[in-house]
Structures are given as structure tokens and as C-alpha cells.
Backbone as numpy.savetxt, mean C-alpha at the origin, in Angstrom:
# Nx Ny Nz CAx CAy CAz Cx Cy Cz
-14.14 4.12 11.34 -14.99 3.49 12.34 -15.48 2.15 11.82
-15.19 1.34 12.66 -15.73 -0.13 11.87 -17.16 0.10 12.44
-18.06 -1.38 11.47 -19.13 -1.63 11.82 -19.55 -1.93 12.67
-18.70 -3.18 13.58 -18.76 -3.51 14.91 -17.89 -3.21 15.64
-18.96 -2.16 16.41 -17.44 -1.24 17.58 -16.98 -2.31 18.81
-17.16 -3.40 18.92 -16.74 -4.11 19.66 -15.24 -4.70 19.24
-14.31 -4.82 20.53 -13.21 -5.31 19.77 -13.41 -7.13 19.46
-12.73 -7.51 18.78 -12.49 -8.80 18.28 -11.68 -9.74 19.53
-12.40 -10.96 18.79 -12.35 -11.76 20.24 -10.61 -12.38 19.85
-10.37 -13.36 20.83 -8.67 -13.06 20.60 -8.18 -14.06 19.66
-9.17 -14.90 18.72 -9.53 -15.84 17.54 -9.47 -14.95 16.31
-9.65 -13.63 16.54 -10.41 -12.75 15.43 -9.24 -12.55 14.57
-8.73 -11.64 13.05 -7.79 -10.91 12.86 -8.32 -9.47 12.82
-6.82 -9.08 13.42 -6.70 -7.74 13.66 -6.91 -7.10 12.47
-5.27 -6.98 11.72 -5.42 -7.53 10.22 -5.02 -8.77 9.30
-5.25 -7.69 7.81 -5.47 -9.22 7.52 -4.73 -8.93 6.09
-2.96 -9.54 5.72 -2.44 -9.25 4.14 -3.87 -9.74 3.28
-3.87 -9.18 2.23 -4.43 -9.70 0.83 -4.01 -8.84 -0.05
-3.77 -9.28 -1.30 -3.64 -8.86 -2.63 -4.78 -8.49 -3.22
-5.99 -9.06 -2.54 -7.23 -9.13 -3.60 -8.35 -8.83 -2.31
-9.13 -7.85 -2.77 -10.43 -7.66 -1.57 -11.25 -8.32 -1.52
-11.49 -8.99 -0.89 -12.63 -9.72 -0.35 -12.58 -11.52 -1.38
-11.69 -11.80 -2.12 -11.68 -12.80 -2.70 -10.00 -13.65 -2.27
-10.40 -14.87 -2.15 -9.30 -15.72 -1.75 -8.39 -15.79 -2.65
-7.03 -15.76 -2.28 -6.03 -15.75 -2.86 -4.75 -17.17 -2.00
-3.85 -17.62 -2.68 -3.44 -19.05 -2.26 -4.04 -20.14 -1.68
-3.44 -19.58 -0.16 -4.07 -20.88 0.59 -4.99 -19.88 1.79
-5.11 -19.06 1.83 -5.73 -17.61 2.38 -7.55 -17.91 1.91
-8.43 -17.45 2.47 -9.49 -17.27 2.65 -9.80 -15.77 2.32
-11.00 -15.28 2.00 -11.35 -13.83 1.69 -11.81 -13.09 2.77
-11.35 -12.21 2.71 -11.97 -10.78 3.55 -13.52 -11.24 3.08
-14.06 -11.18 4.59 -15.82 -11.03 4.62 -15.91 -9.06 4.70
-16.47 -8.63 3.62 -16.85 -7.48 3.90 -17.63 -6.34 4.86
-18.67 -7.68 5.46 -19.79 -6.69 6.28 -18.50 -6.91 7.67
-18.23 -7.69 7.55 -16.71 -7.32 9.06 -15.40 -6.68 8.76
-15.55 -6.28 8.03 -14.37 -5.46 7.97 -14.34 -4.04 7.96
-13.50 -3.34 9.18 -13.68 -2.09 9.64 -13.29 -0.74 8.40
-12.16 -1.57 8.05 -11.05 -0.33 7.26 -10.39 -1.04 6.17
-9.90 -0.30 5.60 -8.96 -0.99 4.75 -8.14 -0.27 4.23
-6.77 -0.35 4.23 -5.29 0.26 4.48 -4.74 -0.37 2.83
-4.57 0.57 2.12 -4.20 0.53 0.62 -2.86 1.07 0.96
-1.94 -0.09 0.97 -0.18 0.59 0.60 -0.18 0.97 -1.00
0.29 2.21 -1.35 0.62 2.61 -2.12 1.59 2.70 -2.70
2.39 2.94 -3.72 3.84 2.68 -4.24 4.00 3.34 -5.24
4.65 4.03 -5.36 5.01 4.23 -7.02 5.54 3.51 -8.14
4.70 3.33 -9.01 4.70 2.54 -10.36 6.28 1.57 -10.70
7.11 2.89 -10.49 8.59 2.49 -11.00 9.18 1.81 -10.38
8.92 2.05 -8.69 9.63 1.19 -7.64 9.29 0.05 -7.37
7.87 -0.32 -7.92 6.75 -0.88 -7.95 7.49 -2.21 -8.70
7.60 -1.62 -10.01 7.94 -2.76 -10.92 9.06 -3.20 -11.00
10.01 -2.21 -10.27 11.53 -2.88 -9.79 11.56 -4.12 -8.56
10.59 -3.71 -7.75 10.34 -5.05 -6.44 9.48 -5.70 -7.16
8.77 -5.55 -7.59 8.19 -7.32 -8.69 8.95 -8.01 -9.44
10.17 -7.07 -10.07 11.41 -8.18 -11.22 12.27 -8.53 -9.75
12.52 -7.95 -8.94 13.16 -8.82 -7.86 12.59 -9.57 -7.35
11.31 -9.34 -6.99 10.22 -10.54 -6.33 10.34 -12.00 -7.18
10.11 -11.86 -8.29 9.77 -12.85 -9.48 11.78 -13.07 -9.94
12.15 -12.98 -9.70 13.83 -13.32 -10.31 14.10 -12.53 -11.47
13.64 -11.73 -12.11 13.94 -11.14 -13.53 12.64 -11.35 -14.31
11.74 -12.70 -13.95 11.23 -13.26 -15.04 9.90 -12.57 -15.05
9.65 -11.13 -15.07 8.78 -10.59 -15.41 8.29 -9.79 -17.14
7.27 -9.26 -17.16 7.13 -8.45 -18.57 7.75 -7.19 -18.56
7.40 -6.82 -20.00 8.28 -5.41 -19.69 7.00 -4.55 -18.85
8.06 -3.35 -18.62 7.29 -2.09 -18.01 5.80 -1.93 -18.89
5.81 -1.43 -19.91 4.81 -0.88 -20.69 3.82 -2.27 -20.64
3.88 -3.75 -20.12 3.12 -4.71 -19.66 2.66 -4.70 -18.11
3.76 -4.31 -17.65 2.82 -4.28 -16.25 2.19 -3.42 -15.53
2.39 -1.83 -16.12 1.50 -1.20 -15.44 -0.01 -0.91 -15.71
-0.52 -1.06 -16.93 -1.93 -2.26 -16.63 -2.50 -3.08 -15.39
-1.16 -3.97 -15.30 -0.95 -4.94 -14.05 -1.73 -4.01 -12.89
-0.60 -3.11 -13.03 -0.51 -2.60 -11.45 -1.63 -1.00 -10.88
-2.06 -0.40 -12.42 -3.01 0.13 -12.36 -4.59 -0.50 -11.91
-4.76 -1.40 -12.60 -6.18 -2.17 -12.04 -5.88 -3.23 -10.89
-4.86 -3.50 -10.30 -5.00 -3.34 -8.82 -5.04 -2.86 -8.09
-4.41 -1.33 -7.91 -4.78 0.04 -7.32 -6.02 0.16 -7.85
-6.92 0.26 -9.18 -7.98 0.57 -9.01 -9.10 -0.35 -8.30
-9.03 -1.35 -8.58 -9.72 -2.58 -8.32 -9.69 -2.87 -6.58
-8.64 -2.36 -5.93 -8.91 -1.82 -4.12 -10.05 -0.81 -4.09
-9.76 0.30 -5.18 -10.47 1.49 -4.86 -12.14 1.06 -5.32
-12.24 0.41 -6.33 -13.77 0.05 -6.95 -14.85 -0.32 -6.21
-13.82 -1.77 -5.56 -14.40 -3.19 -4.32 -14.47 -2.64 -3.71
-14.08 -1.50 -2.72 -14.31 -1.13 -1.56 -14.92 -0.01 -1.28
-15.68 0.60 -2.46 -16.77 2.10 -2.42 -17.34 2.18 -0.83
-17.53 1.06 -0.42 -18.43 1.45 1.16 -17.57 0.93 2.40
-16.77 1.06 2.06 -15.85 0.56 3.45 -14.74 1.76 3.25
-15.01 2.38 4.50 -13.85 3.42 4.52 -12.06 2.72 3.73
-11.58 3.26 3.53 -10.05 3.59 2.56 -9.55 4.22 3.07
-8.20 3.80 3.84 -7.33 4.37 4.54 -5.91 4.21 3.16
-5.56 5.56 2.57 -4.37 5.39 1.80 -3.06 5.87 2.31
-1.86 5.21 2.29 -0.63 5.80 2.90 0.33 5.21 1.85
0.89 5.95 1.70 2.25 5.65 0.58 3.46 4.84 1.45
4.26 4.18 0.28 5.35 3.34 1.04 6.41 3.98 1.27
6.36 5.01 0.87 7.70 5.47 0.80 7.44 6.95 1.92
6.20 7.34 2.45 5.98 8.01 3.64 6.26 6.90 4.68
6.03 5.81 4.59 6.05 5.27 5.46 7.57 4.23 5.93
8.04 4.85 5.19 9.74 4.47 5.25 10.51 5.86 6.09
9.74 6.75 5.48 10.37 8.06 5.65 9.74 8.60 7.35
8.52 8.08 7.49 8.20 8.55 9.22 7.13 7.34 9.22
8.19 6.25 9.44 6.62 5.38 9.87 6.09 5.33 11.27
6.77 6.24 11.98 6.36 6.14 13.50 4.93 7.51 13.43
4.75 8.19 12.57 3.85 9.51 12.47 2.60 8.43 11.38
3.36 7.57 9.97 1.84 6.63 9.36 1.83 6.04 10.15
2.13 5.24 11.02 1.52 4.40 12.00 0.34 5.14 12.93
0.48 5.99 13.24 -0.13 6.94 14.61 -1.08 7.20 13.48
-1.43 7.55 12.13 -2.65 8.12 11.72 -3.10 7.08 11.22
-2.60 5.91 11.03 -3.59 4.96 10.65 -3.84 4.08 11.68
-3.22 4.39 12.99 -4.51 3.78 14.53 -5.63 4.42 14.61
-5.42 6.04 14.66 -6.09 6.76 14.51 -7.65 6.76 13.99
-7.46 6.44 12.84 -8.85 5.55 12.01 -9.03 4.34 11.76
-8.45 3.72 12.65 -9.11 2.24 12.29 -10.08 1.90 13.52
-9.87 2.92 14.24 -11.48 2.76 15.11 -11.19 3.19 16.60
-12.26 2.93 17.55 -11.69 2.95 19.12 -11.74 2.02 19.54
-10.99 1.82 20.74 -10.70 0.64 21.41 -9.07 0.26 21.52
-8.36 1.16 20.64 -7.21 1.04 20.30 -6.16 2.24 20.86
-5.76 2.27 22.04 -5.17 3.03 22.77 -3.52 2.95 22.78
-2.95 3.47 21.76 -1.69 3.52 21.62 -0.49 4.86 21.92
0.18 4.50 22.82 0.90 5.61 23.06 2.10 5.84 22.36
2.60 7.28 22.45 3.86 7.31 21.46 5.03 6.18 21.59
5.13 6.19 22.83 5.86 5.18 23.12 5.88 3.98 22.66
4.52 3.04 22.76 4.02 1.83 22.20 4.49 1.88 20.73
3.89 3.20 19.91 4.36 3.24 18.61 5.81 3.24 17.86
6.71 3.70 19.28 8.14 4.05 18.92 8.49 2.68 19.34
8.05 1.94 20.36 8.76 0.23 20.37 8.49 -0.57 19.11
7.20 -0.34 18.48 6.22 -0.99 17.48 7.65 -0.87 16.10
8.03 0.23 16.22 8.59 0.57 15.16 9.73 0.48 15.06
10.33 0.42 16.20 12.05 -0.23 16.77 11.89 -1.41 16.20
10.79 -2.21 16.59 11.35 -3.62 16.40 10.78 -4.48 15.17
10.21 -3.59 14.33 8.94 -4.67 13.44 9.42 -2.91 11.94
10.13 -1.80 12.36 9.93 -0.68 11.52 10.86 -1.34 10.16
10.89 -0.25 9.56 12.15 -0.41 8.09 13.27 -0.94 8.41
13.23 -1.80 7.39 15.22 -2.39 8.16 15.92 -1.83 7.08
15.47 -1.14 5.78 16.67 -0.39 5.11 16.20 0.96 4.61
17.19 1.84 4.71 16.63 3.27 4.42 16.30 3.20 3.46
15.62 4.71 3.36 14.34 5.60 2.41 15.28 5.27 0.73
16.73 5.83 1.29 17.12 5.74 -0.05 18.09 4.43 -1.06
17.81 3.62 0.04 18.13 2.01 -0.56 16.66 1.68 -0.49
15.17 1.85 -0.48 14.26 1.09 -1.20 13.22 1.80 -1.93
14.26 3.64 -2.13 13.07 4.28 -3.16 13.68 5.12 -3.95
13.39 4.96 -4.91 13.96 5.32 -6.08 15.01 5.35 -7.19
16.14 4.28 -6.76 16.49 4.01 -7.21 16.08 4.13 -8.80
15.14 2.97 -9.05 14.54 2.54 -10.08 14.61 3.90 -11.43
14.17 5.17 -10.43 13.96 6.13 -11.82 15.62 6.01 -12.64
16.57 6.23 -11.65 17.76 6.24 -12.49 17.78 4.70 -13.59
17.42 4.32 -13.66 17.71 2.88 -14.31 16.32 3.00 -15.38
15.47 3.88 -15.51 13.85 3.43 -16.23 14.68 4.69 -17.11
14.37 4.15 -18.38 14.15 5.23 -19.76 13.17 6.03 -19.45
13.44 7.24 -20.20 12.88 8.86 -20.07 12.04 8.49 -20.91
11.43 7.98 -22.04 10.61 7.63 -23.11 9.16 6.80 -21.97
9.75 5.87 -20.99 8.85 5.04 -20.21 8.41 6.13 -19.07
8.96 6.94 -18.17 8.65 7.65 -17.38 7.61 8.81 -17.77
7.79 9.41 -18.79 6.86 10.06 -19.86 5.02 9.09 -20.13
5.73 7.97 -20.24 4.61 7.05 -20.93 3.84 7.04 -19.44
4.69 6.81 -18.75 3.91 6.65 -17.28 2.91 8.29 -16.82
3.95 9.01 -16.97 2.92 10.49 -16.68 2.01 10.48 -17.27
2.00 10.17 -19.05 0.92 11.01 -19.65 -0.11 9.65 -19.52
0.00 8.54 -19.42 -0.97 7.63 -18.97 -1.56 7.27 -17.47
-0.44 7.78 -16.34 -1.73 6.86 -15.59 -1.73 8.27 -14.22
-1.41 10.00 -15.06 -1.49 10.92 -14.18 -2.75 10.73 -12.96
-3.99 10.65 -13.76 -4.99 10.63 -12.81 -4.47 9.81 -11.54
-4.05 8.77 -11.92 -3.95 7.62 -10.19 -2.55 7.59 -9.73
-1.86 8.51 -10.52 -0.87 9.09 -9.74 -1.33 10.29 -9.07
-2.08 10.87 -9.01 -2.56 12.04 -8.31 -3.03 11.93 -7.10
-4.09 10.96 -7.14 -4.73 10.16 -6.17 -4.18 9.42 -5.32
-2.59 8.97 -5.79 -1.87 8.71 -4.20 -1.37 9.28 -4.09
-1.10 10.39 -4.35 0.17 11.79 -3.83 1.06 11.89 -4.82
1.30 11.16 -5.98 2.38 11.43 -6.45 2.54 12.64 -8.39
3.43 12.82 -8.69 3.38 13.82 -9.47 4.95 13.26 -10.39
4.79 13.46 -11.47 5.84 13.19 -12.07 5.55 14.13 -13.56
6.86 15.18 -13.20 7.11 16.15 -14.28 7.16 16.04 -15.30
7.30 16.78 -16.29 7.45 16.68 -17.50 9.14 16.61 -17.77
9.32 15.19 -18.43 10.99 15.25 -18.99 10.73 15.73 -20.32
């Protein structure tokens, strides 16, 4: 439920990308907090995580055992900044796998005023959904990550792997 149940005038954003809550990033301006209804944390897993950042960046990234630091205190650092503003979390890879069902629960809570039918959601997702399957943009990565690093990843960052759904066994 946002703060102001009124909808936004047609100047307003609906939403809004950021990397960083409530602080400006490029050429982008910051999320004002007392207006902001919700906030929608894509989630990812670590491994797949750091495979689309060495593609993002050309190769020229750190190693693994450098960036998930990185990528831990930005998942935490959503969760810290935003103690009083509801947290809507959905994983990327649910949302590859049925994004027409995460879509419908995250209208769901981002407030009223927002009247979407299955239909609306099934065009929404025809034309704007995944353009490559579940299994060309997830997981790959484990086959390619050393068993020594996947380990390092469980026994270090279990807690906030828990906390977005995910679980990774013991090799």
C-alpha cells in the first residue's frame, strides 16, 4: 500500500530503475522516499549474477571471491535503506520461468488503483516478457564456476541466500 493512495499524475513515475535507494546514480536523480509506495528487489543468484556482470563489463571484471562482497551489500543495502517501505522480493529466474503469475503478484501489492486483467497481463508479457528461455539465462554459470567457489558461496553468504529462496547443497 503506498503512502499516497492517490494515483500519480501523468508527469509522475510509475516506476522507477535504480541500482541504489534513494541516492542518485549517473545522470538519474534519487528515489524521494516519503513517495515511494513499494519497492521491487530483483533477485538473482550470486553465480548467474556474476556471469551477467563479466558480460555486462566485457570480461574486465574481478574474480568471483571479489565480487560477491560486491553483490552481497547490495542485496543487503536494498534490504537496510528500506526497513519502512514495504519490500516486494521476486527472483529472476521465477520470473523467467512464469512471469505472467510474478507480474500478477507484484500488481497485486503495489497498491489500488491498478486494475489489471489476465489478459492485460498476458499482452504485457507477449510483448515486453523474456526474449530468451529459463535455460539460456539461468544457470548455465554453475557448470563453468569451480566446486571449491560454489562451496565458498554456501558456507558464506547461506543466510541471504535463504532470504531470497535460494539453497545450495553441500558439494
Amino acid at each position: 500500500a503506498c503512502r499516497n493512495l492517490t494515483l500519480p499524475s501523468q508527469n509522475d513515475p510509475i516506476l522507477m530503475k535504480s541500482h541504489t535507494p534513494f541516492y542518485p546514480s549517473f545522470d538519474r536523480k534519487g528515489v524521494n522516499p516519503s513517495a515511494t509506495c513499494a519497492i521491487l528487489l530483483l533477485a538473482r543468484n550470486p553465480i548467474d549474477s556474476y556471469s551477467g556482470w563479466t558480460r555486462y563489463m566485457n570480461s574486465k571484471v574481478e574474480a568471483m571471491v571479489d565480487f560477491l562482497p560486491r553483490w552481497s551489500g547490495h542485496m543487503m543495502h536494498w534490504m537496510i535503506d528500506t526497513v519502512d517501505i514495504p519490500l516486494i522480493i521476486f527472483r529472476y529466474e521465477d520470473l523467467l520461468l512464469r512471469p505472467e503469475e510474478v507480474l500478477e503478484e507484484i500488481l497485486k501489492v503495489i497498491g489500488p488503483g491498478w486494475n489489471w486483467s489476465k489478459d492485460s497481463i498476458q499482452r504485457a508479457v507477449k510483448a515486453y516478457g523474456p526474449k530468451e528461455s529459463f535455460d539460456n539465462k539461468c544457470g548455465k554459470a554453475f557448470k563453468k564456476t569451480p566446486l571449491n567457489e560454489i562451496e565458498m558461496i554456501r558456507i558464506n553468504y547461506s543466510g541471504l541466500l535463504k532470504r531470497f529462496g535460494y539453497s545450495f547443497r553441500k558439494v
